[in-house]
Amino acid sequence: MRRRTTGVLAACCSLLALATATGCGAADMTEQASPFANAQGARTVTLSTQSWVGAQANVAVAQYLLEHELGYRVDTVQVDEVPAWDALSQGRVDAILEDWGHPEQQQRYVEDKKTIVDGGGLGVTGHIGWFVPTYFAEQHPDVTNWKNLNKYADRLRTAESGGKGQLLDGSPSYVTNDKALVKNLDLDYQVVFAGSEAAQITQMRQFAKEKKPFLTYWYSPQWLFEKVPMTEVKLPAYKEGCDADPEEVACAYPHTPLRKYLNADFAKSGGGAAEFLKRFKWTTKDQNEVSLLIADRKLSPEEAAKRWVRGHEPTWRSWLEK
């Protein structure tokens, strides 16, 4: 998906914060370096970890296998989407395992500077959309068409939405066209940021527990669909280029195969670790399985990865083959 960057750094949360609504300080990797970065002769890998749990599931499994099967020492650093590209270009991190599409950064670093290389597809297709809980969609089927949303604005109003219906978003650092969509589609709604994926999940689960209606920006793959069934609201159809001007967007978000990116020097000299990360490729089901263990069942990322690895050897063995 060509997720468009807002340019705003938001709170980033530690892996433990996935189970809470606690926010943390923003990370700027242009001013930080891994404690293992560039260690002379060390077999180390530094992975960028984004704040949503699906991205953390990728890193957890990659880290576990790099350490336990290939003998590397792995450092992980949490950083927002655009700073992660800067850090990757500078060699402060070696790889991003889940990118939702940043055309400007791809042009600058992959095409022009050639400091970053495409590491191949992750095997997962991402999609952002607007969703309502399925129990509300079943009661009011017409709410699943954007043209009817104003009819339900009063039902979706909250204390934070200023007398309008609430469109719940997560972190301002995530790519979102929602403010432009609300304006350009003339919708009586206010975009309200929860602050993080964890805080957004907490709000949605509370609404669902009380069987209250809500409208939310959300994305797949995401484990929460298994706990809170949701139905997508149809926005005007996506067409290539319809989101080119961030101020004039009036169309749905596209579906995009998610990709990995590696620092160019690491891709050439990273040996088995670099080759392993290029071959790392799994399914939406795989990722959701690990995400659910981390975020819902409260396992540590390492324990969740260990459990997945034990049950899926034919999948990950292919990533180790030369």
PDB file of C-alpha atoms in Angstrom:
ATOM      1  CA  MET A   1       0.000   0.000   0.000  1.00  0.00           C
ATOM      2  CA  ARG A   2       1.240   3.483  -0.765  1.00  0.00           C
ATOM      3  CA  ARG A   3       0.816   4.737   2.742  1.00  0.00           C
ATOM      4  CA  ARG A   4       1.556   8.461   2.763  1.00  0.00           C
ATOM      5  CA  THR A   5       3.712   9.806   5.535  1.00  0.00           C
ATOM      6  CA  THR A   6       2.328  12.599   7.666  1.00  0.00           C
ATOM      7  CA  GLY A   7       5.801  13.656   8.746  1.00  0.00           C
ATOM      8  CA  VAL A   8       4.692  13.783  12.381  1.00  0.00           C
ATOM      9  CA  LEU A   9       6.639  11.756  14.918  1.00  0.00           C
ATOM     10  CA  ALA A  10       4.328  10.094  17.389  1.00  0.00           C
ATOM     11  CA  ALA A  11       4.786   8.222  20.609  1.00  0.00           C
ATOM     12  CA  CYS A  12       6.516   4.920  20.152  1.00  0.00           C
ATOM     13  CA  CYS A  13       5.792   2.092  22.561  1.00  0.00           C
ATOM     14  CA  SER A  14       7.902  -0.744  23.805  1.00  0.00           C
ATOM     15  CA  LEU A  15       6.864  -4.321  23.198  1.00  0.00           C
ATOM     16  CA  LEU A  16       5.457  -4.477  26.704  1.00  0.00           C
ATOM     17  CA  ALA A  17       3.271  -1.476  25.976  1.00  0.00           C
ATOM     18  CA  LEU A  18       1.331  -3.483  23.397  1.00  0.00           C
ATOM     19  CA  ALA A  19      -0.846  -4.719  26.212  1.00  0.00           C
ATOM     20  CA  THR A  20      -1.417  -1.245  27.643  1.00  0.00           C
ATOM     21  CA  ALA A  21      -2.515   2.196  26.577  1.00  0.00           C
ATOM     22  CA  THR A  22       0.705   3.798  27.796  1.00  0.00           C
ATOM     23  CA  GLY A  23       2.510   6.165  25.423  1.00  0.00           C
ATOM     24  CA  CYS A  24       6.278   6.632  25.225  1.00  0.00           C
ATOM     25  CA  GLY A  25       8.658   9.177  23.805  1.00  0.00           C
ATOM     26  CA  ALA A  26       9.283   9.455  20.069  1.00  0.00           C
ATOM     27  CA  ALA A  27      12.358   7.810  18.625  1.00  0.00           C
ATOM     28  CA  ASP A  28      14.650   9.582  16.200  1.00  0.00           C
ATOM     29  CA  MET A  29      17.189   7.129  14.841  1.00  0.00           C
ATOM     30  CA  THR A  30      19.096   9.894  13.070  1.00  0.00           C
ATOM     31  CA  GLU A  31      20.506  10.707  16.528  1.00  0.00           C
ATOM     32  CA  GLN A  32      20.891   7.155  17.810  1.00  0.00           C
ATOM     33  CA  ALA A  33      22.968   4.123  16.990  1.00  0.00           C
ATOM     34  CA  SER A  34      22.669   0.531  18.016  1.00  0.00           C
ATOM     35  CA  PRO A  35      25.092  -0.404  20.817  1.00  0.00           C
ATOM     36  CA  PHE A  36      26.176  -3.264  18.527  1.00  0.00           C
ATOM     37  CA  ALA A  37      26.423  -1.208  15.324  1.00  0.00           C
ATOM     38  CA  ASN A  38      29.695  -1.580  13.451  1.00  0.00           C
ATOM     39  CA  ALA A  39      31.328  -3.649  16.191  1.00  0.00           C
ATOM     40  CA  GLN A  40      34.607  -4.847  14.731  1.00  0.00           C
ATOM     41  CA  GLY A  41      34.402  -8.525  13.811  1.00  0.00           C
ATOM     42  CA  ALA A  42      31.121  -9.072  15.619  1.00  0.00           C
ATOM     43  CA  ARG A  43      28.415 -11.193  14.039  1.00  0.00           C
ATOM     44  CA  THR A  44      25.646  -8.734  14.775  1.00  0.00           C
ATOM     45  CA  VAL A  45      22.449  -7.625  13.090  1.00  0.00           C
ATOM     46  CA  THR A  46      20.375  -4.575  13.970  1.00  0.00           C
ATOM     47  CA  LEU A  47      16.684  -4.687  13.047  1.00  0.00           C
ATOM     48  CA  SER A  48      14.254  -1.775  12.957  1.00  0.00           C
ATOM     49  CA  THR A  49      11.051  -2.513  14.859  1.00  0.00           C
ATOM     50  CA  GLN A  50       7.948  -0.478  14.078  1.00  0.00           C
ATOM     51  CA  SER A  51       5.361   0.121  16.788  1.00  0.00           C
ATOM     52  CA  TRP A  52       2.537  -2.062  15.459  1.00  0.00           C
ATOM     53  CA  VAL A  53       2.453  -5.648  16.619  1.00  0.00           C
ATOM     54  CA  GLY A  54       2.525  -7.262  13.160  1.00  0.00           C
ATOM     55  CA  ALA A  55       5.888  -5.653  12.452  1.00  0.00           C
ATOM     56  CA  GLN A  56       7.103  -6.765  15.867  1.00  0.00           C
ATOM     57  CA  ALA A  57       6.033 -10.326  15.113  1.00  0.00           C
ATOM     58  CA  ASN A  58       8.253 -10.318  12.016  1.00  0.00           C
ATOM     59  CA  VAL A  59      11.228  -9.108  14.023  1.00  0.00           C
ATOM     60  CA  ALA A  60      10.624 -11.528  16.891  1.00  0.00           C
ATOM     61  CA  VAL A  61      10.766 -14.572  14.614  1.00  0.00           C
ATOM     62  CA  ALA A  62      13.682 -13.254  12.554  1.00  0.00           C
ATOM     63  CA  GLN A  63      15.629 -12.454  15.725  1.00  0.00           C
ATOM     64  CA  TYR A  64      14.948 -15.855  17.263  1.00  0.00           C
ATOM     65  CA  LEU A  65      16.165 -17.726  14.201  1.00  0.00           C
ATOM     66  CA  LEU A  66      19.179 -15.477  13.625  1.00  0.00           C
ATOM     67  CA  GLU A  67      20.267 -16.070  17.206  1.00  0.00           C
ATOM     68  CA  HIS A  68      19.379 -19.729  17.700  1.00  0.00           C
ATOM     69  CA  GLU A  69      19.990 -21.152  14.220  1.00  0.00           C
ATOM     70  CA  LEU A  70      22.610 -18.861  12.687  1.00  0.00           C
ATOM     71  CA  GLY A  71      24.550 -17.718  15.756  1.00  0.00           C
ATOM     72  CA  TYR A  72      24.176 -13.945  15.374  1.00  0.00           C
ATOM     73  CA  ARG A  73      23.720 -11.379  18.099  1.00  0.00           C
ATOM     74  CA  VAL A  74      20.623  -9.296  17.280  1.00  0.00           C
ATOM     75  CA  ASP A  75      19.790  -5.798  18.436  1.00  0.00           C
ATOM     76  CA  THR A  76      16.365  -4.278  17.845  1.00  0.00           C
ATOM     77  CA  VAL A  77      15.541  -0.583  17.873  1.00  0.00           C
ATOM     78  CA  GLN A  78      12.025   0.855  17.782  1.00  0.00           C
ATOM     79  CA  VAL A  79      11.666   3.800  15.462  1.00  0.00           C
ATOM     80  CA  ASP A  80       8.912   5.509  13.473  1.00  0.00           C
ATOM     81  CA  GLU A  81       8.470   4.785   9.785  1.00  0.00           C
ATOM     82  CA  VAL A  82      10.294   7.677   8.088  1.00  0.00           C
ATOM     83  CA  PRO A  83      13.199   7.951  10.566  1.00  0.00           C
ATOM     84  CA  ALA A  84      13.689   4.214  10.059  1.00  0.00           C
ATOM     85  CA  TRP A  85      14.508   4.858   6.402  1.00  0.00           C
ATOM     86  CA  ASP A  86      17.054   7.520   7.399  1.00  0.00           C
ATOM     87  CA  ALA A  87      18.622   5.155   9.924  1.00  0.00           C
ATOM     88  CA  LEU A  88      18.714   2.339   7.376  1.00  0.00           C
ATOM     89  CA  SER A  89      20.420   4.543   4.807  1.00  0.00           C
ATOM     90  CA  GLN A  90      23.066   5.564   7.351  1.00  0.00           C
ATOM     91  CA  GLY A  91      23.725   1.975   8.437  1.00  0.00           C
ATOM     92  CA  ARG A  92      22.412   2.561  11.952  1.00  0.00           C
ATOM     93  CA  VAL A  93      20.043  -0.332  11.343  1.00  0.00           C
ATOM     94  CA  ASP A  94      20.515  -3.178   8.880  1.00  0.00           C
ATOM     95  CA  ALA A  95      16.957  -4.011   7.843  1.00  0.00           C
ATOM     96  CA  ILE A  96      13.296  -3.005   7.893  1.00  0.00           C
ATOM     97  CA  LEU A  97      11.110  -6.094   7.648  1.00  0.00           C
ATOM     98  CA  GLU A  98       7.737  -4.490   6.995  1.00  0.00           C
ATOM     99  CA  ASP A  99       7.333  -1.369   4.892  1.00  0.00           C
ATOM    100  CA  TRP A 100       3.898  -0.198   3.770  1.00  0.00           C
ATOM    101  CA  GLY A 101       5.176   1.946   0.931  1.00  0.00           C
ATOM    102  CA  HIS A 102       7.072   5.226   1.090  1.00  0.00           C
ATOM    103  CA  PRO A 103       7.600   6.411  -2.503  1.00  0.00           C
ATOM    104  CA  GLU A 104       9.635   9.488  -1.573  1.00  0.00           C
ATOM    105  CA  GLN A 105      12.086   7.504   0.544  1.00  0.00           C
ATOM    106  CA  GLN A 106      12.293   4.735  -2.044  1.00  0.00           C
ATOM    107  CA  GLN A 107      13.174   7.257  -4.732  1.00  0.00           C
ATOM    108  CA  ARG A 108      15.754   9.031  -2.576  1.00  0.00           C
ATOM    109  CA  TYR A 109      17.532   6.062  -1.041  1.00  0.00           C
ATOM    110  CA  VAL A 110      16.917   3.127  -3.383  1.00  0.00           C
ATOM    111  CA  GLU A 111      16.925   4.818  -6.784  1.00  0.00           C
ATOM    112  CA  ASP A 112      19.057   7.927  -6.290  1.00  0.00           C
ATOM    113  CA  LYS A 113      21.533   7.380  -3.443  1.00  0.00           C
ATOM    114  CA  LYS A 114      21.518   3.578  -3.709  1.00  0.00           C
ATOM    115  CA  THR A 115      22.168   3.265   0.022  1.00  0.00           C
ATOM    116  CA  ILE A 116      19.173   0.945   0.483  1.00  0.00           C
ATOM    117  CA  VAL A 117      18.149  -2.110  -1.522  1.00  0.00           C
ATOM    118  CA  ASP A 118      14.823  -3.883  -1.866  1.00  0.00           C
ATOM    119  CA  GLY A 119      14.941  -7.039   0.229  1.00  0.00           C
ATOM    120  CA  GLY A 120      11.954  -8.709  -1.413  1.00  0.00           C
ATOM    121  CA  GLY A 121       8.356  -9.282  -0.472  1.00  0.00           C
ATOM    122  CA  LEU A 122       7.317 -10.203   3.057  1.00  0.00           C
ATOM    123  CA  GLY A 123       4.538 -12.442   1.735  1.00  0.00           C
ATOM    124  CA  VAL A 124       1.840 -10.352   3.410  1.00  0.00           C
ATOM    125  CA  THR A 125      -0.534  -7.900   1.721  1.00  0.00           C
ATOM    126  CA  GLY A 126      -1.458  -4.824   3.724  1.00  0.00           C
ATOM    127  CA  HIS A 127      -4.623  -2.795   3.566  1.00  0.00           C
ATOM    128  CA  ILE A 128      -5.849   0.238   5.488  1.00  0.00           C
ATOM    129  CA  GLY A 129      -9.534   1.054   5.653  1.00  0.00           C
ATOM    130  CA  TRP A 130     -12.404   2.341   7.752  1.00  0.00           C
ATOM    131  CA  PHE A 131     -14.233  -0.239   9.808  1.00  0.00           C
ATOM    132  CA  VAL A 132     -17.285  -0.544  12.024  1.00  0.00           C
ATOM    133  CA  PRO A 133     -17.980  -3.450  14.384  1.00  0.00           C
ATOM    134  CA  THR A 134     -19.836  -6.231  12.616  1.00  0.00           C
ATOM    135  CA  TYR A 135     -22.589  -6.223  15.231  1.00  0.00           C
ATOM    136  CA  PHE A 136     -23.379  -2.606  14.250  1.00  0.00           C
ATOM    137  CA  ALA A 137     -23.113  -3.327  10.511  1.00  0.00           C
ATOM    138  CA  GLU A 138     -25.595  -6.179  10.876  1.00  0.00           C
ATOM    139  CA  GLN A 139     -28.059  -3.869  12.594  1.00  0.00           C
ATOM    140  CA  HIS A 140     -27.520  -1.032  10.103  1.00  0.00           C
ATOM    141  CA  PRO A 141     -26.245  -2.481   6.782  1.00  0.00           C
ATOM    142  CA  ASP A 142     -26.193   0.891   5.025  1.00  0.00           C
ATOM    143  CA  VAL A 143     -23.475   2.191   7.370  1.00  0.00           C
ATOM    144  CA  THR A 144     -20.959   0.217   5.305  1.00  0.00           C
ATOM    145  CA  ASN A 145     -21.252   2.781   2.480  1.00  0.00           C
ATOM    146  CA  TRP A 146     -19.469   6.078   3.113  1.00  0.00           C
ATOM    147  CA  LYS A 147     -22.384   7.990   1.581  1.00  0.00           C
ATOM    148  CA  ASN A 148     -24.499   7.047   4.586  1.00  0.00           C
ATOM    149  CA  LEU A 149     -22.000   7.843   7.327  1.00  0.00           C
ATOM    150  CA  ASN A 150     -23.420  11.294   8.102  1.00  0.00           C
ATOM    151  CA  LYS A 151     -26.696   9.584   8.959  1.00  0.00           C
ATOM    152  CA  TYR A 152     -24.917   7.911  11.874  1.00  0.00           C
ATOM    153  CA  ALA A 153     -22.686  10.802  12.995  1.00  0.00           C
ATOM    154  CA  ASP A 154     -24.743  11.424  16.127  1.00  0.00           C
ATOM    155  CA  ARG A 155     -24.552   7.762  17.102  1.00  0.00           C
ATOM    156  CA  LEU A 156     -20.765   7.839  16.732  1.00  0.00           C
ATOM    157  CA  ARG A 157     -20.151  11.073  18.633  1.00  0.00           C
ATOM    158  CA  THR A 158     -17.830  11.006  21.664  1.00  0.00           C
ATOM    159  CA  ALA A 159     -16.582  13.521  24.201  1.00  0.00           C
ATOM    160  CA  GLU A 160     -13.394  13.899  22.150  1.00  0.00           C
ATOM    161  CA  SER A 161     -15.004  14.478  18.755  1.00  0.00           C
ATOM    162  CA  GLY A 162     -16.360  17.986  19.367  1.00  0.00           C
ATOM    163  CA  GLY A 163     -20.016  17.412  18.534  1.00  0.00           C
ATOM    164  CA  LYS A 164     -19.214  15.442  15.382  1.00  0.00           C
ATOM    165  CA  GLY A 165     -18.975  11.731  14.783  1.00  0.00           C
ATOM    166  CA  GLN A 166     -15.673  10.204  15.845  1.00  0.00           C
ATOM    167  CA  LEU A 167     -13.295   8.566  13.384  1.00  0.00           C
ATOM    168  CA  LEU A 168     -10.770   6.826  15.618  1.00  0.00           C
ATOM    169  CA  ASP A 169      -7.163   6.723  14.399  1.00  0.00           C
ATOM    170  CA  GLY A 170      -4.116   5.271  16.152  1.00  0.00           C
ATOM    171  CA  SER A 171      -0.745   7.021  16.141  1.00  0.00           C
ATOM    172  CA  PRO A 172      -0.285  10.267  14.182  1.00  0.00           C
ATOM    173  CA  SER A 173       2.965   8.792  12.864  1.00  0.00           C
ATOM    174  CA  TYR A 174       1.084   6.118  10.912  1.00  0.00           C
ATOM    175  CA  VAL A 175       0.290   6.962   7.336  1.00  0.00           C
ATOM    176  CA  THR A 176      -3.239   8.246   7.136  1.00  0.00           C
ATOM    177  CA  ASN A 177      -5.333  10.204   4.649  1.00  0.00           C
ATOM    178  CA  ASP A 178      -8.246  10.428   7.056  1.00  0.00           C
ATOM    179  CA  LYS A 179      -8.350  14.186   7.702  1.00  0.00           C
ATOM    180  CA  ALA A 180      -8.352  14.848   3.960  1.00  0.00           C
ATOM    181  CA  LEU A 181     -10.975  12.157   3.370  1.00  0.00           C
ATOM    182  CA  VAL A 182     -13.316  13.605   5.993  1.00  0.00           C
ATOM    183  CA  LYS A 183     -12.928  17.075   4.488  1.00  0.00           C
ATOM    184  CA  ASN A 184     -13.130  16.101   0.818  1.00  0.00           C
ATOM    185  CA  LEU A 185     -16.059  13.710   1.276  1.00  0.00           C
ATOM    186  CA  ASP A 186     -17.906  16.342   3.340  1.00  0.00           C
ATOM    187  CA  LEU A 187     -18.366  14.073   6.325  1.00  0.00           C
ATOM    188  CA  ASP A 188     -19.568  15.298   9.700  1.00  0.00           C
ATOM    189  CA  TYR A 189     -16.733  13.584  11.544  1.00  0.00           C
ATOM    190  CA  GLN A 190     -13.647  14.451  13.557  1.00  0.00           C
ATOM    191  CA  VAL A 191     -10.457  12.389  13.388  1.00  0.00           C
ATOM    192  CA  VAL A 192      -9.410  11.524  16.951  1.00  0.00           C
ATOM    193  CA  PHE A 193      -5.981   9.974  17.554  1.00  0.00           C
ATOM    194  CA  ALA A 194      -5.733   7.380  20.288  1.00  0.00           C
ATOM    195  CA  GLY A 195      -1.962   7.874  20.353  1.00  0.00           C
ATOM    196  CA  SER A 196      -0.774   4.333  19.675  1.00  0.00           C
ATOM    197  CA  GLU A 197      -1.939   0.988  18.347  1.00  0.00           C
ATOM    198  CA  ALA A 198      -2.226  -0.311  21.909  1.00  0.00           C
ATOM    199  CA  ALA A 199      -4.387   2.604  23.031  1.00  0.00           C
ATOM    200  CA  GLN A 200      -6.585   2.255  19.946  1.00  0.00           C
ATOM    201  CA  ILE A 201      -7.058  -1.452  20.608  1.00  0.00           C
ATOM    202  CA  THR A 202      -7.986  -0.727  24.217  1.00  0.00           C
ATOM    203  CA  GLN A 203     -10.695   1.701  23.101  1.00  0.00           C
ATOM    204  CA  MET A 204     -12.090  -0.638  20.465  1.00  0.00           C
ATOM    205  CA  ARG A 205     -12.231  -3.576  22.842  1.00  0.00           C
ATOM    206  CA  GLN A 206     -14.034  -1.444  25.423  1.00  0.00           C
ATOM    207  CA  PHE A 207     -16.581  -0.294  22.820  1.00  0.00           C
ATOM    208  CA  ALA A 208     -17.085  -3.904  21.751  1.00  0.00           C
ATOM    209  CA  LYS A 209     -17.496  -5.082  25.335  1.00  0.00           C
ATOM    210  CA  GLU A 210     -20.313  -2.554  25.757  1.00  0.00           C
ATOM    211  CA  LYS A 211     -21.697  -3.240  22.264  1.00  0.00           C
ATOM    212  CA  LYS A 212     -21.308   0.424  21.351  1.00  0.00           C
ATOM    213  CA  PRO A 213     -20.923   1.533  17.738  1.00  0.00           C
ATOM    214  CA  PHE A 214     -17.617   2.970  16.548  1.00  0.00           C
ATOM    215  CA  LEU A 215     -15.906   3.966  13.309  1.00  0.00           C
ATOM    216  CA  THR A 216     -12.179   3.387  13.120  1.00  0.00           C
ATOM    217  CA  TYR A 217      -9.157   3.550  10.870  1.00  0.00           C
ATOM    218  CA  TRP A 218      -7.753   0.026  10.935  1.00  0.00           C
ATOM    219  CA  TYR A 219      -5.629  -2.302   8.868  1.00  0.00           C
ATOM    220  CA  SER A 220      -4.949  -5.870   7.962  1.00  0.00           C
ATOM    221  CA  PRO A 221      -3.220  -8.079   8.721  1.00  0.00           C
ATOM    222  CA  GLN A 222      -4.158  -7.561  12.365  1.00  0.00           C
ATOM    223  CA  TRP A 223      -4.926 -10.107  15.071  1.00  0.00           C
ATOM    224  CA  LEU A 224      -7.745  -8.030  16.607  1.00  0.00           C
ATOM    225  CA  PHE A 225     -10.170  -9.089  13.864  1.00  0.00           C
ATOM    226  CA  GLU A 226     -10.268 -12.494  15.572  1.00  0.00           C
ATOM    227  CA  LYS A 227     -11.420 -10.895  18.829  1.00  0.00           C
ATOM    228  CA  VAL A 228     -13.542  -8.011  17.528  1.00  0.00           C
ATOM    229  CA  PRO A 229     -15.112  -8.843  14.148  1.00  0.00           C
ATOM    230  CA  MET A 230     -15.276  -5.718  11.986  1.00  0.00           C
ATOM    231  CA  THR A 231     -16.767  -4.853   8.616  1.00  0.00           C
ATOM    232  CA  GLU A 232     -15.129  -2.443   6.198  1.00  0.00           C
ATOM    233  CA  VAL A 233     -16.869   0.738   5.109  1.00  0.00           C
ATOM    234  CA  LYS A 234     -16.725   1.174   1.334  1.00  0.00           C
ATOM    235  CA  LEU A 235     -14.974   4.398   0.372  1.00  0.00           C
ATOM    236  CA  PRO A 236     -14.787   5.729  -3.220  1.00  0.00           C
ATOM    237  CA  ALA A 237     -12.825   3.179  -5.240  1.00  0.00           C
ATOM    238  CA  TYR A 238      -9.071   3.458  -5.312  1.00  0.00           C
ATOM    239  CA  LYS A 239      -7.500   4.297  -8.665  1.00  0.00           C
ATOM    240  CA  GLU A 240      -3.796   4.661  -9.372  1.00  0.00           C
ATOM    241  CA  GLY A 241      -2.770   8.221  -8.529  1.00  0.00           C
ATOM    242  CA  CYS A 242      -5.926   9.183  -6.671  1.00  0.00           C
ATOM    243  CA  ASP A 243      -3.874   9.692  -3.514  1.00  0.00           C
ATOM    244  CA  ALA A 244      -1.042  11.600  -5.207  1.00  0.00           C
ATOM    245  CA  ASP A 245      -1.991  14.912  -3.570  1.00  0.00           C
ATOM    246  CA  PRO A 246      -2.372  14.364   0.175  1.00  0.00           C
ATOM    247  CA  GLU A 247      -4.640  17.388   0.495  1.00  0.00           C
ATOM    248  CA  GLU A 248      -7.040  16.254  -2.221  1.00  0.00           C
ATOM    249  CA  VAL A 249      -7.416  12.545  -1.430  1.00  0.00           C
ATOM    250  CA  ALA A 250     -11.012  11.364  -1.830  1.00  0.00           C
ATOM    251  CA  CYS A 251     -10.545   7.638  -2.452  1.00  0.00           C
ATOM    252  CA  ALA A 252     -10.012   4.393  -0.569  1.00  0.00           C
ATOM    253  CA  TYR A 253      -6.636   3.099   0.507  1.00  0.00           C
ATOM    254  CA  PRO A 254      -5.128   0.507  -1.868  1.00  0.00           C
ATOM    255  CA  HIS A 255      -3.990  -3.040  -1.176  1.00  0.00           C
ATOM    256  CA  THR A 256      -0.218  -3.359  -1.269  1.00  0.00           C
ATOM    257  CA  PRO A 257       2.214  -6.270  -0.887  1.00  0.00           C
ATOM    258  CA  LEU A 258       4.467  -5.383   2.057  1.00  0.00           C
ATOM    259  CA  ARG A 259       8.199  -5.327   1.430  1.00  0.00           C
ATOM    260  CA  LYS A 260      11.538  -5.616   3.232  1.00  0.00           C
ATOM    261  CA  TYR A 261      14.467  -3.227   2.794  1.00  0.00           C
ATOM    262  CA  LEU A 262      18.139  -3.697   3.633  1.00  0.00           C
ATOM    263  CA  ASN A 263      21.033  -1.312   4.004  1.00  0.00           C
ATOM    264  CA  ALA A 264      23.010  -1.659   0.753  1.00  0.00           C
ATOM    265  CA  ASP A 265      26.339  -2.391   2.418  1.00  0.00           C
ATOM    266  CA  PHE A 266      24.753  -4.959   4.724  1.00  0.00           C
ATOM    267  CA  ALA A 267      23.043  -6.616   1.746  1.00  0.00           C
ATOM    268  CA  LYS A 268      26.477  -7.146   0.165  1.00  0.00           C
ATOM    269  CA  SER A 269      28.583  -8.008   3.197  1.00  0.00           C
ATOM    270  CA  GLY A 270      26.037  -9.291   5.725  1.00  0.00           C
ATOM    271  CA  GLY A 271      26.672 -12.907   4.808  1.00  0.00           C
ATOM    272  CA  GLY A 272      24.202 -15.484   6.041  1.00  0.00           C
ATOM    273  CA  ALA A 273      22.176 -12.942   7.978  1.00  0.00           C
ATOM    274  CA  ALA A 274      21.495 -10.830   4.901  1.00  0.00           C
ATOM    275  CA  GLU A 275      20.616 -13.878   2.802  1.00  0.00           C
ATOM    276  CA  PHE A 276      18.307 -15.144   5.548  1.00  0.00           C
ATOM    277  CA  LEU A 277      16.435 -11.833   5.728  1.00  0.00           C
ATOM    278  CA  LYS A 278      16.042 -11.747   1.957  1.00  0.00           C
ATOM    279  CA  ARG A 279      14.460 -15.224   2.079  1.00  0.00           C
ATOM    280  CA  PHE A 280      12.271 -14.455   5.112  1.00  0.00           C
ATOM    281  CA  LYS A 281       8.721 -14.729   3.771  1.00  0.00           C
ATOM    282  CA  TRP A 282       5.579 -15.905   5.495  1.00  0.00           C
ATOM    283  CA  THR A 283       1.801 -15.585   5.362  1.00  0.00           C
ATOM    284  CA  THR A 284      -0.764 -13.309   6.957  1.00  0.00           C
ATOM    285  CA  LYS A 285      -1.896 -16.303   9.021  1.00  0.00           C
ATOM    286  CA  ASP A 286       1.651 -16.848  10.290  1.00  0.00           C
ATOM    287  CA  GLN A 287       2.056 -13.226  11.282  1.00  0.00           C
ATOM    288  CA  ASN A 288      -1.325 -13.040  13.011  1.00  0.00           C
ATOM    289  CA  GLU A 289      -0.521 -16.204  14.956  1.00  0.00           C
ATOM    290  CA  VAL A 290       2.577 -14.614  16.478  1.00  0.00           C
ATOM    291  CA  SER A 291       0.891 -11.218  16.936  1.00  0.00           C
ATOM    292  CA  LEU A 292      -1.949 -12.803  18.877  1.00  0.00           C
ATOM    293  CA  LEU A 293       0.504 -14.530  21.215  1.00  0.00           C
ATOM    294  CA  ILE A 294       2.304 -11.245  21.914  1.00  0.00           C
ATOM    295  CA  ALA A 295      -0.540  -8.772  22.185  1.00  0.00           C
ATOM    296  CA  ASP A 296      -3.480 -10.832  23.414  1.00  0.00           C
ATOM    297  CA  ARG A 297      -1.950 -13.742  25.314  1.00  0.00           C
ATOM    298  CA  LYS A 298       0.804 -11.572  26.758  1.00  0.00           C
ATOM    299  CA  LEU A 299       3.738 -13.784  25.794  1.00  0.00           C
ATOM    300  CA  SER A 300       7.116 -12.145  25.400  1.00  0.00           C
ATOM    301  CA  PRO A 301       8.127 -11.688  21.741  1.00  0.00           C
ATOM    302  CA  GLU A 302      10.869 -14.286  22.215  1.00  0.00           C
ATOM    303  CA  GLU A 303       8.482 -16.863  23.685  1.00  0.00           C
ATOM    304  CA  ALA A 304       5.895 -16.184  20.955  1.00  0.00           C
ATOM    305  CA  ALA A 305       8.577 -16.641  18.288  1.00  0.00           C
ATOM    306  CA  LYS A 306       9.834 -19.816  19.946  1.00  0.00           C
ATOM    307  CA  ARG A 307       6.333 -21.269  19.987  1.00  0.00           C
ATOM    308  CA  TRP A 308       5.771 -20.440  16.300  1.00  0.00           C
ATOM    309  CA  VAL A 309       9.190 -21.820  15.302  1.00  0.00           C
ATOM    310  CA  ARG A 310       8.463 -25.131  17.034  1.00  0.00           C
ATOM    311  CA  GLY A 311       5.307 -25.621  14.981  1.00  0.00           C
ATOM    312  CA  HIS A 312       6.443 -24.385  11.554  1.00  0.00           C
ATOM    313  CA  GLU A 313       9.852 -25.888  10.824  1.00  0.00           C
ATOM    314  CA  PRO A 314       9.155 -26.612   7.118  1.00  0.00           C
ATOM    315  CA  THR A 315       8.472 -22.901   6.605  1.00  0.00           C
ATOM    316  CA  TRP A 316      11.536 -21.433   8.313  1.00  0.00           C
ATOM    317  CA  ARG A 317      13.957 -24.146   7.171  1.00  0.00           C
ATOM    318  CA  SER A 318      13.583 -22.789   3.642  1.00  0.00           C
ATOM    319  CA  TRP A 319      14.823 -19.393   4.862  1.00  0.00           C
ATOM    320  CA  LEU A 320      18.098 -20.970   6.025  1.00  0.00           C
ATOM    321  CA  GLU A 321      18.860 -22.883   2.841  1.00  0.00           C
ATOM    322  CA  LYS A 322      21.698 -21.569   0.711  1.00  0.00           C
TER     323      LYS A 322
END
